[in-house]
Amino acid sequence: MNKEQFLRKLDSSLQRLSSDERRDILHDFEEHFAIALTEGKSEEQISDSLGSPTQIGKELLANYHLEKVGTTASTGNIFRAVWAVVGLGFFNLVIVLGPFIALAAVVFAGWASSIAFIASPLLALVNIVIYPGSFELFDLFFSISLTGLGLFIAIGMFYATRTLTDGFVRYLNYNVKLVKGGLKHD
Amino acid sequence: MNIQFKKGVLEICVLALLNKQDRYGYELVQKISSQIAISEGSVYPLLRRLTKEEYFTTYLQESKEGPSRKYYRITDKGRAYLHKLINDWQEFSIGVNQIIKEGVSDE
């Protein structure tokens, strides 16, 4: 691979980054090539010892996405960060994507049941409208108490969602350090 | 050597090389690759990450031959981190050496 091919490959793997950031990164590698060329190395030798531009791109992307999640934790950002970390290796597919799906399922289930509980008096009313003869106070009061329960679950889920999101971002960070090969991190 | 392991060690190497003097990227890469076998390109993502985490600052300086060079300078925060890493490393290597000694002396 010559210098131009290397830089083009690296650039194309960085498309998600801002153009400033990309220019900055490419500039670092151009500098590397320029200095190594003055030492009499060939472009092929230089790109060989640099390693795979796609792998370098993956590392840069993972850094970038984690940093973004660190500042603003929106759903899209978290998704992209998960994806970037998964991209670092198949190993992570199990230890990142697995917990992520499990957590997302728990959060989803919690919200779904709280909304269903809150809405249950409506169902009781619908039931009365469709079968006017079957009116029972028990149904009505039971559904109203479910509403109360649903509200409590919703409040609980609000805090749980926040805690789980924070925890997961921390787990992602830990994971990237692990993948990057930390010995011991706190 | 195991790749994950090498990357962790790379962090210590970069910080240690900058501890005494400022250096530019290519220089750092050469210093490290003269001692351990690495993919040279992986040093640059590391430099960017450590710079963002405020362990380094950077500045450009003209050179007589070729383009201007980006120099890295370690910050106080970076020094503190380096010392923590060195401690971790020493604990770790003492542990491993102990285990090797016990394992091999039995044979």
CSV table of C-alpha atoms in Angstrom, one decimal:
chain,number,residue,atom,x,y,z
A,1,MET,CA,0.0,0.0,0.0
A,2,ASN,CA,1.4,3.4,-0.9
A,3,LYS,CA,0.9,6.6,1.1
A,4,GLU,CA,-2.1,7.7,-0.9
A,5,GLN,CA,-3.9,4.4,-0.6
A,6,PHE,CA,-3.2,4.3,3.1
A,7,LEU,CA,-4.5,7.8,3.7
A,8,ARG,CA,-7.6,7.2,1.6
A,9,LYS,CA,-8.5,4.0,3.4
A,10,LEU,CA,-8.0,5.7,6.8
A,11,ASP,CA,-10.1,8.7,5.7
A,12,SER,CA,-13.0,6.6,4.4
A,13,SER,CA,-13.1,4.7,7.8
A,14,LEU,CA,-13.5,8.0,9.6
A,15,GLN,CA,-16.5,9.4,7.8
A,16,ARG,CA,-18.5,9.8,11.0
A,17,LEU,CA,-16.0,12.3,12.4
A,18,SER,CA,-16.2,16.0,11.8
A,19,SER,CA,-14.1,17.2,8.9
A,20,ASP,CA,-11.9,19.2,11.3
A,21,GLU,CA,-11.1,16.1,13.3
A,22,ARG,CA,-10.5,14.0,10.2
A,23,ARG,CA,-8.1,16.6,8.8
A,24,ASP,CA,-6.3,16.7,12.0
A,25,ILE,CA,-5.9,12.9,12.1
A,26,LEU,CA,-4.8,12.7,8.5
A,27,HIS,CA,-2.3,15.5,9.1
A,28,ASP,CA,-0.7,13.4,11.9
A,29,PHE,CA,-0.2,10.5,9.5
A,30,GLU,CA,1.0,12.8,6.6
A,31,GLU,CA,3.6,14.1,9.0
A,32,HIS,CA,4.6,10.6,9.9
A,33,PHE,CA,5.0,9.7,6.2
A,34,ALA,CA,6.9,12.9,5.4
A,35,ILE,CA,9.5,12.4,8.2
A,36,ALA,CA,9.9,8.7,7.5
A,37,LEU,CA,10.4,9.4,3.7
A,38,THR,CA,13.3,11.8,4.6
A,39,GLU,CA,14.9,8.9,6.4
A,40,GLY,CA,14.9,7.0,3.1
A,41,LYS,CA,12.1,4.5,3.8
A,42,SER,CA,9.7,3.7,1.0
A,43,GLU,CA,6.0,4.5,1.2
A,44,GLU,CA,5.2,0.7,1.2
A,45,GLN,CA,7.6,0.1,4.1
A,46,ILE,CA,6.1,2.9,6.1
A,47,SER,CA,2.5,1.9,5.7
A,48,ASP,CA,3.4,-1.7,6.5
A,49,SER,CA,4.8,-0.8,9.8
A,50,LEU,CA,1.9,1.5,10.6
A,51,GLY,CA,-0.5,-1.4,10.3
A,52,SER,CA,-4.0,-1.7,9.0
A,53,PRO,CA,-5.6,1.8,8.4
A,54,THR,CA,-9.1,0.2,9.0
A,55,GLN,CA,-8.0,-1.0,12.4
A,56,ILE,CA,-6.6,2.4,13.3
A,57,GLY,CA,-9.8,4.0,12.1
A,58,LYS,CA,-11.8,1.7,14.4
A,59,GLU,CA,-9.8,2.7,17.4
A,60,LEU,CA,-10.2,6.4,16.6
A,61,LEU,CA,-14.0,5.9,16.1
A,62,ALA,CA,-14.4,4.1,19.4
A,63,ASN,CA,-12.6,6.9,21.2
A,64,TYR,CA,-14.7,9.5,19.6
A,65,HIS,CA,-18.1,7.9,20.3
A,66,LEU,CA,-17.3,7.2,23.9
A,67,GLU,CA,-16.3,10.8,24.4
A,68,LYS,CA,-19.5,11.9,22.9
A,69,VAL,CA,-21.6,9.7,25.1
A,70,GLY,CA,-19.7,11.0,28.1
A,71,THR,CA,-20.9,14.5,27.4
A,72,THR,CA,-24.4,14.0,26.2
A,73,ALA,CA,-26.1,10.7,26.7
A,74,SER,CA,-28.9,10.6,24.1
A,75,THR,CA,-30.2,7.3,22.8
A,76,GLY,CA,-28.6,7.8,19.4
A,77,ASN,CA,-25.2,8.5,20.9
A,78,ILE,CA,-25.4,5.4,23.1
A,79,PHE,CA,-26.4,3.3,20.2
A,80,ARG,CA,-23.5,4.6,18.1
A,81,ALA,CA,-21.0,4.1,21.0
A,82,VAL,CA,-22.2,0.5,21.5
A,83,TRP,CA,-21.8,-0.1,17.8
A,84,ALA,CA,-18.3,1.4,17.8
A,85,VAL,CA,-17.2,-0.7,20.7
A,86,VAL,CA,-18.7,-3.8,19.1
A,87,GLY,CA,-16.7,-2.9,16.0
A,88,LEU,CA,-13.5,-3.4,18.0
A,89,GLY,CA,-13.9,-7.1,18.1
A,90,PHE,CA,-16.2,-10.1,18.0
A,91,PHE,CA,-15.3,-10.7,21.7
A,92,ASN,CA,-17.2,-7.6,22.5
A,93,LEU,CA,-20.3,-8.8,20.7
A,94,VAL,CA,-21.0,-11.0,23.6
A,95,ILE,CA,-19.9,-8.8,26.5
A,96,VAL,CA,-21.3,-5.5,25.2
A,97,LEU,CA,-24.3,-6.3,22.9
A,98,GLY,CA,-25.6,-9.0,25.3
A,99,PRO,CA,-25.9,-6.8,28.4
A,100,PHE,CA,-27.1,-3.9,26.2
A,101,ILE,CA,-30.0,-5.9,24.8
A,102,ALA,CA,-30.9,-7.3,28.3
A,103,LEU,CA,-30.9,-3.9,29.8
A,104,ALA,CA,-32.9,-2.4,27.0
A,105,ALA,CA,-35.5,-5.2,27.4
A,106,VAL,CA,-35.8,-4.6,31.1
A,107,VAL,CA,-36.3,-0.9,30.6
A,108,PHE,CA,-38.8,-1.5,27.9
A,109,ALA,CA,-40.7,-4.1,29.9
A,110,GLY,CA,-40.9,-1.8,32.9
A,111,TRP,CA,-42.2,1.1,31.0
A,112,ALA,CA,-44.7,-1.0,29.1
A,113,SER,CA,-46.2,-2.5,32.2
A,114,SER,CA,-46.4,0.8,34.0
A,115,ILE,CA,-48.3,2.4,31.0
A,116,ALA,CA,-50.6,-0.6,30.7
A,117,PHE,CA,-51.4,-0.4,34.4
A,118,ILE,CA,-52.1,3.4,34.2
A,119,ALA,CA,-54.4,2.8,31.2
A,120,SER,CA,-56.3,-0.1,32.8
A,121,PRO,CA,-59.4,2.0,33.9
A,122,LEU,CA,-59.9,2.9,30.3
A,123,LEU,CA,-60.1,-0.8,29.5
A,124,ALA,CA,-62.6,-1.3,32.3
A,125,LEU,CA,-64.7,1.5,30.7
A,126,VAL,CA,-64.4,0.0,27.3
A,127,ASN,CA,-65.6,-3.3,28.8
A,128,ILE,CA,-68.7,-1.6,30.3
A,129,VAL,CA,-69.5,0.1,27.0
A,130,ILE,CA,-69.3,-3.1,25.0
A,131,TYR,CA,-71.1,-5.3,27.6
A,132,PRO,CA,-73.3,-2.8,29.5
A,133,GLY,CA,-74.8,-5.6,31.6
A,134,SER,CA,-71.6,-6.8,33.1
A,135,PHE,CA,-70.8,-3.7,35.1
A,136,GLU,CA,-69.1,-4.5,38.3
A,137,LEU,CA,-67.7,-2.1,40.9
A,138,PHE,CA,-64.9,-4.6,41.6
A,139,ASP,CA,-63.5,-4.2,38.1
A,140,LEU,CA,-63.6,-0.4,38.3
A,141,PHE,CA,-61.9,-0.1,41.7
A,142,PHE,CA,-59.4,-2.8,40.9
A,143,SER,CA,-58.4,-1.0,37.7
A,144,ILE,CA,-58.1,2.3,39.6
A,145,SER,CA,-55.8,0.7,42.1
A,146,LEU,CA,-53.7,-0.6,39.2
A,147,THR,CA,-53.4,3.0,37.9
A,148,GLY,CA,-51.9,3.9,41.3
A,149,LEU,CA,-49.5,1.0,41.0
A,150,GLY,CA,-48.6,2.0,37.4
A,151,LEU,CA,-47.8,5.5,38.5
A,152,PHE,CA,-45.4,4.2,41.2
A,153,ILE,CA,-43.8,1.9,38.6
A,154,ALA,CA,-43.4,4.8,36.2
A,155,ILE,CA,-41.7,6.9,38.9
A,156,GLY,CA,-39.4,4.0,39.7
A,157,MET,CA,-38.6,3.4,36.0
A,158,PHE,CA,-37.7,7.0,35.6
A,159,TYR,CA,-34.9,6.7,38.1
A,160,ALA,CA,-34.0,3.1,37.1
A,161,THR,CA,-33.6,4.2,33.5
A,162,ARG,CA,-31.3,7.0,34.5
A,163,THR,CA,-29.2,4.8,36.7
A,164,LEU,CA,-29.0,2.0,34.1
A,165,THR,CA,-27.9,4.5,31.4
A,166,ASP,CA,-25.2,5.9,33.6
A,167,GLY,CA,-24.1,2.5,34.6
A,168,PHE,CA,-24.0,1.3,31.1
A,169,VAL,CA,-21.9,4.2,29.8
A,170,ARG,CA,-19.5,3.5,32.6
A,171,TYR,CA,-19.4,-0.2,31.6
A,172,LEU,CA,-18.7,0.8,28.0
A,173,ASN,CA,-15.8,3.0,29.1
A,174,TYR,CA,-14.4,0.1,31.2
A,175,ASN,CA,-14.8,-2.2,28.2
A,176,VAL,CA,-12.9,0.0,25.8
A,177,LYS,CA,-10.1,0.2,28.4
A,178,LEU,CA,-10.2,-3.5,28.6
A,179,VAL,CA,-10.1,-3.9,24.9
A,180,LYS,CA,-7.3,-1.4,24.7
A,181,GLY,CA,-5.5,-3.6,27.1
A,182,GLY,CA,-5.5,-2.0,30.5
A,183,LEU,CA,-3.8,-3.8,33.3
A,184,LYS,CA,-5.8,-2.4,36.2
A,185,HIS,CA,-8.2,0.5,35.9
A,186,ASP,CA,-10.3,2.2,38.4
B,1,MET,CA,3.0,-10.9,22.9
B,2,ASN,CA,-0.7,-10.6,23.4
B,3,ILE,CA,-2.2,-7.6,21.6
B,4,GLN,CA,-4.5,-6.3,24.4
B,5,PHE,CA,-1.6,-6.5,26.8
B,6,LYS,CA,0.7,-4.7,24.5
B,7,LYS,CA,-1.7,-1.8,24.1
B,8,GLY,CA,-1.9,-1.3,27.9
B,9,VAL,CA,1.9,-1.2,28.1
B,10,LEU,CA,2.0,1.2,25.2
B,11,GLU,CA,0.3,3.8,27.4
B,12,ILE,CA,3.1,3.6,30.0
B,13,CYS,CA,5.8,3.8,27.3
B,14,VAL,CA,4.3,6.9,25.7
B,15,LEU,CA,3.9,8.7,29.1
B,16,ALA,CA,7.4,7.6,30.3
B,17,LEU,CA,9.0,8.8,27.0
B,18,LEU,CA,7.4,12.2,27.5
B,19,ASN,CA,8.2,12.5,31.1
B,20,LYS,CA,11.7,14.1,30.6
B,21,GLN,CA,11.2,15.9,27.3
B,22,ASP,CA,8.7,16.9,24.7
B,23,ARG,CA,8.7,14.7,21.6
B,24,TYR,CA,6.9,14.6,18.2
B,25,GLY,CA,4.7,11.7,17.1
B,26,TYR,CA,7.2,10.0,14.7
B,27,GLU,CA,10.0,10.2,17.3
B,28,LEU,CA,7.7,8.5,19.9
B,29,VAL,CA,6.8,5.8,17.5
B,30,GLN,CA,10.4,5.1,16.6
B,31,LYS,CA,11.5,5.0,20.2
B,32,ILE,CA,8.9,2.5,21.1
B,33,SER,CA,9.1,0.3,18.0
B,34,SER,CA,12.9,0.0,18.4
B,35,GLN,CA,12.2,-1.8,21.8
B,36,ILE,CA,9.0,-3.7,21.2
B,37,ALA,CA,7.2,-5.0,18.1
B,38,ILE,CA,4.0,-2.9,17.6
B,39,SER,CA,1.8,-1.7,14.8
B,40,GLU,CA,3.1,1.8,14.7
B,41,GLY,CA,-0.2,3.3,13.7
B,42,SER,CA,-1.8,2.4,17.0
B,43,VAL,CA,0.3,4.9,18.8
B,44,TYR,CA,-1.6,7.8,17.1
B,45,PRO,CA,-5.1,6.9,18.4
B,46,LEU,CA,-3.5,6.5,21.8
B,47,LEU,CA,-1.9,10.0,21.6
B,48,ARG,CA,-5.2,11.5,20.6
B,49,ARG,CA,-7.0,9.9,23.5
B,50,LEU,CA,-4.5,10.8,26.1
B,51,THR,CA,-4.4,14.4,24.7
B,52,LYS,CA,-8.2,14.6,25.0
B,53,GLU,CA,-8.0,13.3,28.6
B,54,GLU,CA,-5.6,16.2,29.3
B,55,TYR,CA,-2.5,14.1,30.0
B,56,PHE,CA,-0.7,15.9,27.1
B,57,THR,CA,-0.8,19.3,25.4
B,58,THR,CA,0.4,19.7,21.8
B,59,TYR,CA,2.2,22.4,19.9
B,60,LEU,CA,3.6,22.8,16.4
B,61,GLN,CA,7.2,23.5,15.8
B,62,GLU,CA,9.0,24.1,12.5
B,63,SER,CA,11.8,21.8,11.6
B,64,LYS,CA,14.7,22.3,9.2
B,65,GLU,CA,13.9,19.4,7.0
B,66,GLY,CA,10.3,18.6,6.1
B,67,PRO,CA,7.0,19.9,7.5
B,68,SER,CA,6.4,21.3,10.9
B,69,ARG,CA,6.1,18.7,13.6
B,70,LYS,CA,3.4,18.3,16.3
B,71,TYR,CA,5.1,18.0,19.7
B,72,TYR,CA,3.5,16.5,22.8
B,73,ARG,CA,4.1,17.8,26.3
B,74,ILE,CA,3.1,15.9,29.4
B,75,THR,CA,0.9,17.8,31.9
B,76,ASP,CA,0.8,17.4,35.7
B,77,LYS,CA,-2.2,15.3,35.4
B,78,GLY,CA,-0.3,13.1,32.9
B,79,ARG,CA,2.6,12.7,35.4
B,80,ALA,CA,0.2,11.7,38.1
B,81,TYR,CA,-1.3,9.1,35.8
B,82,LEU,CA,2.1,7.8,34.8
B,83,HIS,CA,3.1,7.2,38.4
B,84,LYS,CA,-0.2,5.4,39.0
B,85,LEU,CA,0.5,3.2,36.0
B,86,ILE,CA,4.0,2.5,37.0
B,87,ASN,CA,2.8,1.3,40.4
B,88,ASP,CA,0.2,-0.9,38.8
B,89,TRP,CA,2.8,-2.3,36.4
B,90,GLN,CA,5.3,-3.1,39.2
B,91,GLU,CA,2.7,-4.8,41.3
B,92,PHE,CA,1.6,-6.7,38.3
B,93,SER,CA,5.0,-7.8,37.2
B,94,ILE,CA,6.1,-8.8,40.7
B,95,GLY,CA,3.0,-11.0,40.9
B,96,VAL,CA,3.7,-12.6,37.6
B,97,ASN,CA,7.4,-13.2,38.3
B,98,GLN,CA,6.5,-14.8,41.6
B,99,ILE,CA,4.1,-17.1,39.9
B,100,ILE,CA,6.6,-18.0,37.2
B,101,LYS,CA,9.3,-18.7,39.8
B,102,GLU,CA,7.0,-21.0,41.8
B,103,GLY,CA,5.8,-22.7,38.7
B,104,VAL,CA,9.2,-23.3,37.1
B,105,SER,CA,11.2,-24.1,40.2
B,106,ASP,CA,9.0,-27.2,40.7
B,107,GLU,CA,10.2,-28.8,37.5
